[in-house]
PDB file of C-alpha atoms in Angstrom:
ATOM      1  CA  MET A   1     -11.804 -14.007 -37.648  1.00  0.00           C
ATOM      2  CA  LYS A   2     -11.728 -10.357 -36.915  1.00  0.00           C
ATOM      3  CA  ASN A   3     -13.929 -10.327 -34.083  1.00  0.00           C
ATOM      4  CA  LEU A   4     -12.285 -13.193 -32.491  1.00  0.00           C
ATOM      5  CA  LEU A   5      -8.858 -11.223 -32.619  1.00  0.00           C
ATOM      6  CA  ILE A   6     -10.610  -8.153 -31.090  1.00  0.00           C
ATOM      7  CA  VAL A   7     -12.343 -10.415 -28.283  1.00  0.00           C
ATOM      8  CA  SER A   8      -9.208 -12.222 -27.718  1.00  0.00           C
ATOM      9  CA  LEU A   9      -7.159  -8.946 -27.271  1.00  0.00           C
ATOM     10  CA  VAL A  10      -9.796  -7.337 -25.123  1.00  0.00           C
ATOM     11  CA  ALA A  11      -9.579 -10.485 -22.946  1.00  0.00           C
ATOM     12  CA  ALA A  12      -6.050 -10.741 -22.553  1.00  0.00           C
ATOM     13  CA  ILE A  13      -5.852  -6.956 -21.534  1.00  0.00           C
ATOM     14  CA  GLY A  14      -8.556  -7.405 -19.037  1.00  0.00           C
ATOM     15  CA  ALA A  15      -6.744 -10.371 -17.547  1.00  0.00           C
ATOM     16  CA  SER A  16      -3.613  -8.558 -17.158  1.00  0.00           C
ATOM     17  CA  VAL A  17      -5.474  -5.392 -15.201  1.00  0.00           C
ATOM     18  CA  ALA A  18      -6.963  -8.189 -13.142  1.00  0.00           C
ATOM     19  CA  ILE A  19      -3.686  -9.591 -12.219  1.00  0.00           C
ATOM     20  CA  ALA A  20      -2.176  -6.484 -11.565  1.00  0.00           C
ATOM     21  CA  GLY A  21      -5.130  -5.601  -9.225  1.00  0.00           C
ATOM     22  CA  PRO A  22      -6.032  -2.123  -7.934  1.00  0.00           C
ATOM     23  CA  SER A  23      -2.362  -1.617  -6.327  1.00  0.00           C
ATOM     24  CA  GLY A  24      -0.982  -0.408  -9.700  1.00  0.00           C
ATOM     25  CA  HIS A  25       2.287  -1.750 -10.337  1.00  0.00           C
ATOM     26  CA  GLY A  26       4.749   0.453 -12.634  1.00  0.00           C
ATOM     27  CA  GLU A  27       7.248   2.898 -12.679  1.00  0.00           C
ATOM     28  CA  GLU A  28       8.058   4.083  -9.076  1.00  0.00           C
ATOM     29  CA  SER A  29       6.723   7.890  -8.554  1.00  0.00           C
ATOM     30  CA  LYS A  30       8.074  10.575  -6.557  1.00  0.00           C
ATOM     31  CA  ASP A  31       4.512  11.805  -5.812  1.00  0.00           C
ATOM     32  CA  ASN A  32       3.629   8.913  -3.350  1.00  0.00           C
ATOM     33  CA  SER A  33       0.544  10.926  -1.997  1.00  0.00           C
ATOM     34  CA  ALA A  34      -3.062   9.666  -2.441  1.00  0.00           C
ATOM     35  CA  GLN A  35      -4.238  12.868  -2.110  1.00  0.00           C
ATOM     36  CA  GLY A  36      -6.974  13.776  -4.860  1.00  0.00           C
ATOM     37  CA  HIS A  37      -7.535  10.288  -5.705  1.00  0.00           C
ATOM     38  CA  GLY A  38     -11.343   9.503  -5.317  1.00  0.00           C
ATOM     39  CA  SER A  39     -13.180   6.433  -5.922  1.00  0.00           C
ATOM     40  CA  SER A  40     -12.945   7.231  -9.732  1.00  0.00           C
ATOM     41  CA  GLY A  41      -9.305   8.141  -9.727  1.00  0.00           C
ATOM     42  CA  HIS A  42      -8.236   4.578  -9.526  1.00  0.00           C
ATOM     43  CA  ALA A  43      -9.729   1.117  -9.515  1.00  0.00           C
ATOM     44  CA  SER A  44     -12.879   0.464  -7.773  1.00  0.00           C
ATOM     45  CA  MET A  45     -12.743  -0.464  -4.202  1.00  0.00           C
ATOM     46  CA  MET A  46     -10.329  -2.855  -3.180  1.00  0.00           C
ATOM     47  CA  GLU A  47     -10.926  -5.300  -0.319  1.00  0.00           C
ATOM     48  CA  THR A  48      -9.335  -2.688   2.072  1.00  0.00           C
ATOM     49  CA  GLY A  49     -11.383   0.151   0.896  1.00  0.00           C
ATOM     50  CA  MET A  50     -10.538   2.996  -1.508  1.00  0.00           C
ATOM     51  CA  PRO A  51      -8.412   6.144  -1.889  1.00  0.00           C
ATOM     52  CA  GLY A  52      -9.760   8.945   0.230  1.00  0.00           C
ATOM     53  CA  ARG A  53     -10.401  12.774  -0.411  1.00  0.00           C
ATOM     54  CA  ALA A  54      -8.514  15.231   1.964  1.00  0.00           C
ATOM     55  CA  SER A  55     -11.604  16.841   2.425  1.00  0.00           C
ATOM     56  CA  GLN A  56     -12.992  13.756   4.211  1.00  0.00           C
ATOM     57  CA  VAL A  57     -10.269  12.864   6.546  1.00  0.00           C
ATOM     58  CA  ASN A  58     -11.681  11.939   9.951  1.00  0.00           C
ATOM     59  CA  ARG A  59      -8.182  11.643  11.827  1.00  0.00           C
ATOM     60  CA  MET A  60      -4.594  11.486  11.115  1.00  0.00           C
ATOM     61  CA  ILE A  61      -2.119   8.849  12.050  1.00  0.00           C
ATOM     62  CA  MET A  62       1.535   9.512  12.186  1.00  0.00           C
ATOM     63  CA  VAL A  63       3.761   6.425  11.147  1.00  0.00           C
ATOM     64  CA  THR A  64       7.525   6.131  11.128  1.00  0.00           C
ATOM     65  CA  MET A  65       9.496   3.522   9.433  1.00  0.00           C
ATOM     66  CA  SER A  66      12.857   2.752  10.814  1.00  0.00           C
ATOM     67  CA  GLU A  67      15.448   0.192  11.942  1.00  0.00           C
ATOM     68  CA  THR A  68      16.779  -1.013  15.191  1.00  0.00           C
ATOM     69  CA  ASP A  69      20.443  -1.386  16.451  1.00  0.00           C
ATOM     70  CA  ASP A  70      19.653  -5.040  16.282  1.00  0.00           C
ATOM     71  CA  GLY A  71      18.776  -5.100  12.734  1.00  0.00           C
ATOM     72  CA  GLU A  72      14.877  -5.146  13.286  1.00  0.00           C
ATOM     73  CA  MET A  73      12.807  -3.167  10.779  1.00  0.00           C
ATOM     74  CA  ILE A  74       9.763  -1.612  12.283  1.00  0.00           C
ATOM     75  CA  TYR A  75       6.438   0.686  11.989  1.00  0.00           C
ATOM     76  CA  THR A  76       5.874   2.908  14.840  1.00  0.00           C
ATOM     77  CA  PRO A  77       2.918   2.290  15.517  1.00  0.00           C
ATOM     78  CA  LYS A  78       2.917  -1.281  14.365  1.00  0.00           C
ATOM     79  CA  ASP A  79      -0.908  -1.922  14.772  1.00  0.00           C
ATOM     80  CA  PHE A  80      -3.951   0.025  13.733  1.00  0.00           C
ATOM     81  CA  ASP A  81      -7.455   0.085  14.968  1.00  0.00           C
ATOM     82  CA  ILE A  82      -9.788   1.632  12.271  1.00  0.00           C
ATOM     83  CA  LYS A  83     -13.525   2.024  12.096  1.00  0.00           C
ATOM     84  CA  LYS A  84     -15.395   0.920   9.000  1.00  0.00           C
ATOM     85  CA  GLY A  85     -16.229   4.110   6.777  1.00  0.00           C
ATOM     86  CA  GLU A  86     -13.159   5.944   8.488  1.00  0.00           C
ATOM     87  CA  THR A  87     -11.010   8.047   6.168  1.00  0.00           C
ATOM     88  CA  ILE A  88      -7.333   8.053   7.507  1.00  0.00           C
ATOM     89  CA  ARG A  89      -4.688  10.409   6.540  1.00  0.00           C
ATOM     90  CA  PHE A  90      -1.389   8.202   7.258  1.00  0.00           C
ATOM     91  CA  MET A  91       1.480  10.562   7.602  1.00  0.00           C
ATOM     92  CA  VAL A  92       4.570   8.524   7.059  1.00  0.00           C
ATOM     93  CA  THR A  93       7.756   9.235   7.569  1.00  0.00           C
ATOM     94  CA  ASN A  94      11.127   7.290   6.948  1.00  0.00           C
ATOM     95  CA  LYS A  95      13.544   7.687   9.965  1.00  0.00           C
ATOM     96  CA  GLY A  96      15.654   4.913   8.960  1.00  0.00           C
ATOM     97  CA  GLU A  97      18.890   4.491   7.052  1.00  0.00           C
ATOM     98  CA  LEU A  98      17.347   2.546   4.318  1.00  0.00           C
ATOM     99  CA  GLU A  99      14.580   3.063   1.761  1.00  0.00           C
ATOM    100  CA  HIS A 100      11.221   1.516   3.031  1.00  0.00           C
ATOM    101  CA  GLU A 101       7.729   1.232   2.099  1.00  0.00           C
ATOM    102  CA  PHE A 102       4.162   1.271   3.662  1.00  0.00           C
ATOM    103  CA  ILE A 103       1.615  -0.920   1.528  1.00  0.00           C
ATOM    104  CA  LEU A 104      -1.819  -1.095   2.792  1.00  0.00           C
ATOM    105  CA  ASP A 105      -3.565  -4.429   1.337  1.00  0.00           C
ATOM    106  CA  THR A 106      -4.870  -7.902   2.513  1.00  0.00           C
ATOM    107  CA  VAL A 107      -2.175 -10.297   3.915  1.00  0.00           C
ATOM    108  CA  GLU A 108      -2.794 -12.461   0.863  1.00  0.00           C
ATOM    109  CA  ARG A 109      -2.093  -9.619  -1.822  1.00  0.00           C
ATOM    110  CA  ASN A 110       0.800  -8.361   0.125  1.00  0.00           C
ATOM    111  CA  ALA A 111       2.413 -11.864   0.327  1.00  0.00           C
ATOM    112  CA  MET A 112       1.870 -12.274  -3.613  1.00  0.00           C
ATOM    113  CA  HIS A 113       3.425  -8.931  -4.204  1.00  0.00           C
ATOM    114  CA  LYS A 114       6.296  -9.735  -1.755  1.00  0.00           C
ATOM    115  CA  GLU A 115       7.095 -13.061  -3.918  1.00  0.00           C
ATOM    116  CA  ALA A 116       7.024 -10.721  -7.153  1.00  0.00           C
ATOM    117  CA  MET A 117       9.254  -8.115  -5.613  1.00  0.00           C
ATOM    118  CA  ALA A 118      11.726 -10.727  -4.372  1.00  0.00           C
ATOM    119  CA  GLN A 119      11.964 -11.659  -8.262  1.00  0.00           C
ATOM    120  CA  GLN A 120      12.335  -8.084  -8.996  1.00  0.00           C
ATOM    121  CA  MET A 121       9.213  -8.098 -11.245  1.00  0.00           C
ATOM    122  CA  GLU A 122       7.441  -5.126  -9.717  1.00  0.00           C
ATOM    123  CA  SER A 123       7.487  -1.693  -7.992  1.00  0.00           C
ATOM    124  CA  HIS A 124       4.581   0.236  -6.373  1.00  0.00           C
ATOM    125  CA  GLN A 125       2.863   3.296  -7.777  1.00  0.00           C
ATOM    126  CA  SER A 126      -0.655   3.382  -6.266  1.00  0.00           C
ATOM    127  CA  PRO A 127      -2.669   5.035  -3.938  1.00  0.00           C
ATOM    128  CA  ASN A 128      -2.651   2.262  -1.275  1.00  0.00           C
ATOM    129  CA  ALA A 129       1.431   2.116  -1.103  1.00  0.00           C
ATOM    130  CA  ILE A 130       4.167   4.433  -0.574  1.00  0.00           C
ATOM    131  CA  THR A 131       8.041   4.206  -1.001  1.00  0.00           C
ATOM    132  CA  LEU A 132      10.231   6.628   0.794  1.00  0.00           C
ATOM    133  CA  GLU A 133      13.947   7.054   0.798  1.00  0.00           C
ATOM    134  CA  PRO A 134      15.837   7.831   4.242  1.00  0.00           C
ATOM    135  CA  GLY A 135      14.389  11.196   5.637  1.00  0.00           C
ATOM    136  CA  GLU A 136      11.378  11.395   3.351  1.00  0.00           C
ATOM    137  CA  LYS A 137       7.831  12.022   4.107  1.00  0.00           C
ATOM    138  CA  GLY A 138       4.715  11.223   2.520  1.00  0.00           C
ATOM    139  CA  GLU A 139       1.129  10.345   2.884  1.00  0.00           C
ATOM    140  CA  ILE A 140      -1.500   7.888   2.080  1.00  0.00           C
ATOM    141  CA  ILE A 141      -5.452   8.838   2.607  1.00  0.00           C
ATOM    142  CA  TRP A 142      -7.524   5.969   2.641  1.00  0.00           C
ATOM    143  CA  THR A 143     -11.155   5.171   3.072  1.00  0.00           C
ATOM    144  CA  PHE A 144     -11.848   1.795   5.112  1.00  0.00           C
ATOM    145  CA  GLY A 145     -15.077   0.569   3.371  1.00  0.00           C
ATOM    146  CA  ASN A 146     -14.709  -2.987   4.583  1.00  0.00           C
ATOM    147  CA  PRO A 147     -14.573  -4.598   8.127  1.00  0.00           C
ATOM    148  CA  GLY A 148     -11.647  -7.241   8.329  1.00  0.00           C
ATOM    149  CA  THR A 149      -8.028  -7.758   9.149  1.00  0.00           C
ATOM    150  CA  PHE A 150      -5.545  -6.187   6.919  1.00  0.00           C
ATOM    151  CA  GLU A 151      -1.944  -5.526   6.749  1.00  0.00           C
ATOM    152  CA  VAL A 152       0.520  -2.810   6.234  1.00  0.00           C
ATOM    153  CA  ALA A 153       3.937  -4.118   4.974  1.00  0.00           C
ATOM    154  CA  CYS A 154       7.437  -3.211   3.557  1.00  0.00           C
ATOM    155  CA  LEU A 155       7.847  -5.616   0.795  1.00  0.00           C
ATOM    156  CA  ILE A 156      11.593  -4.686  -0.301  1.00  0.00           C
ATOM    157  CA  PRO A 157      13.227  -8.098  -0.015  1.00  0.00           C
ATOM    158  CA  GLY A 158      14.101  -8.896   3.528  1.00  0.00           C
ATOM    159  CA  HIS A 159      12.296  -6.189   5.257  1.00  0.00           C
ATOM    160  CA  TYR A 160       8.938  -7.957   5.778  1.00  0.00           C
ATOM    161  CA  GLU A 161      11.188 -10.731   7.323  1.00  0.00           C
ATOM    162  CA  SER A 162      12.845  -8.463   9.398  1.00  0.00           C
ATOM    163  CA  GLY A 163       9.541  -7.445  11.065  1.00  0.00           C
ATOM    164  CA  MET A 164       8.224  -4.354   8.976  1.00  0.00           C
ATOM    165  CA  PHE A 165       4.699  -5.399   8.969  1.00  0.00           C
ATOM    166  CA  GLY A 166       1.561  -4.422  11.062  1.00  0.00           C
ATOM    167  CA  LYS A 167      -2.169  -5.277  11.461  1.00  0.00           C
ATOM    168  CA  VAL A 168      -5.142  -3.267  10.448  1.00  0.00           C
ATOM    169  CA  ALA A 169      -8.262  -4.128  12.324  1.00  0.00           C
ATOM    170  CA  VAL A 170     -11.148  -2.545  10.714  1.00  0.00           C
ATOM    171  CA  ASN A 171     -14.578  -2.721  12.678  1.00  0.00           C
TER     172      ASN A 171
END
């Protein structure tokens, strides 16, 4: 009986970790940098890849988050072309008047996270996500380990619907 209880507890903990996935939800952190996170610094490789190391950055991409006068919320640039195996330092600046996020994941996982955020069930603290107040800057260092089409998105309620998402093509 004691062994059954232990096995059940371990299975429940494992299931909750699997549901949360490698995007690591929890309390918001002001240290939004993925710098220093290696493959052992977080969960194993996600579909999009894994946290990269500053010493292995191949190139830097400057990204701004903002709103337009007509209410559209945008990333500049909106779409990204990456080579498989490349380590990118995304230097992200919020030039808007609202808080915004830059979350790198699959379209499907972003859709799940967007739904949870609409129900105020989660916030983001992970190496593939950064949340910035107006005027703040931060970075994500990411190694793209798999080819495919992925997405960057702001999952704050209403922002995705206002155009705050972009395509990440990894070839």
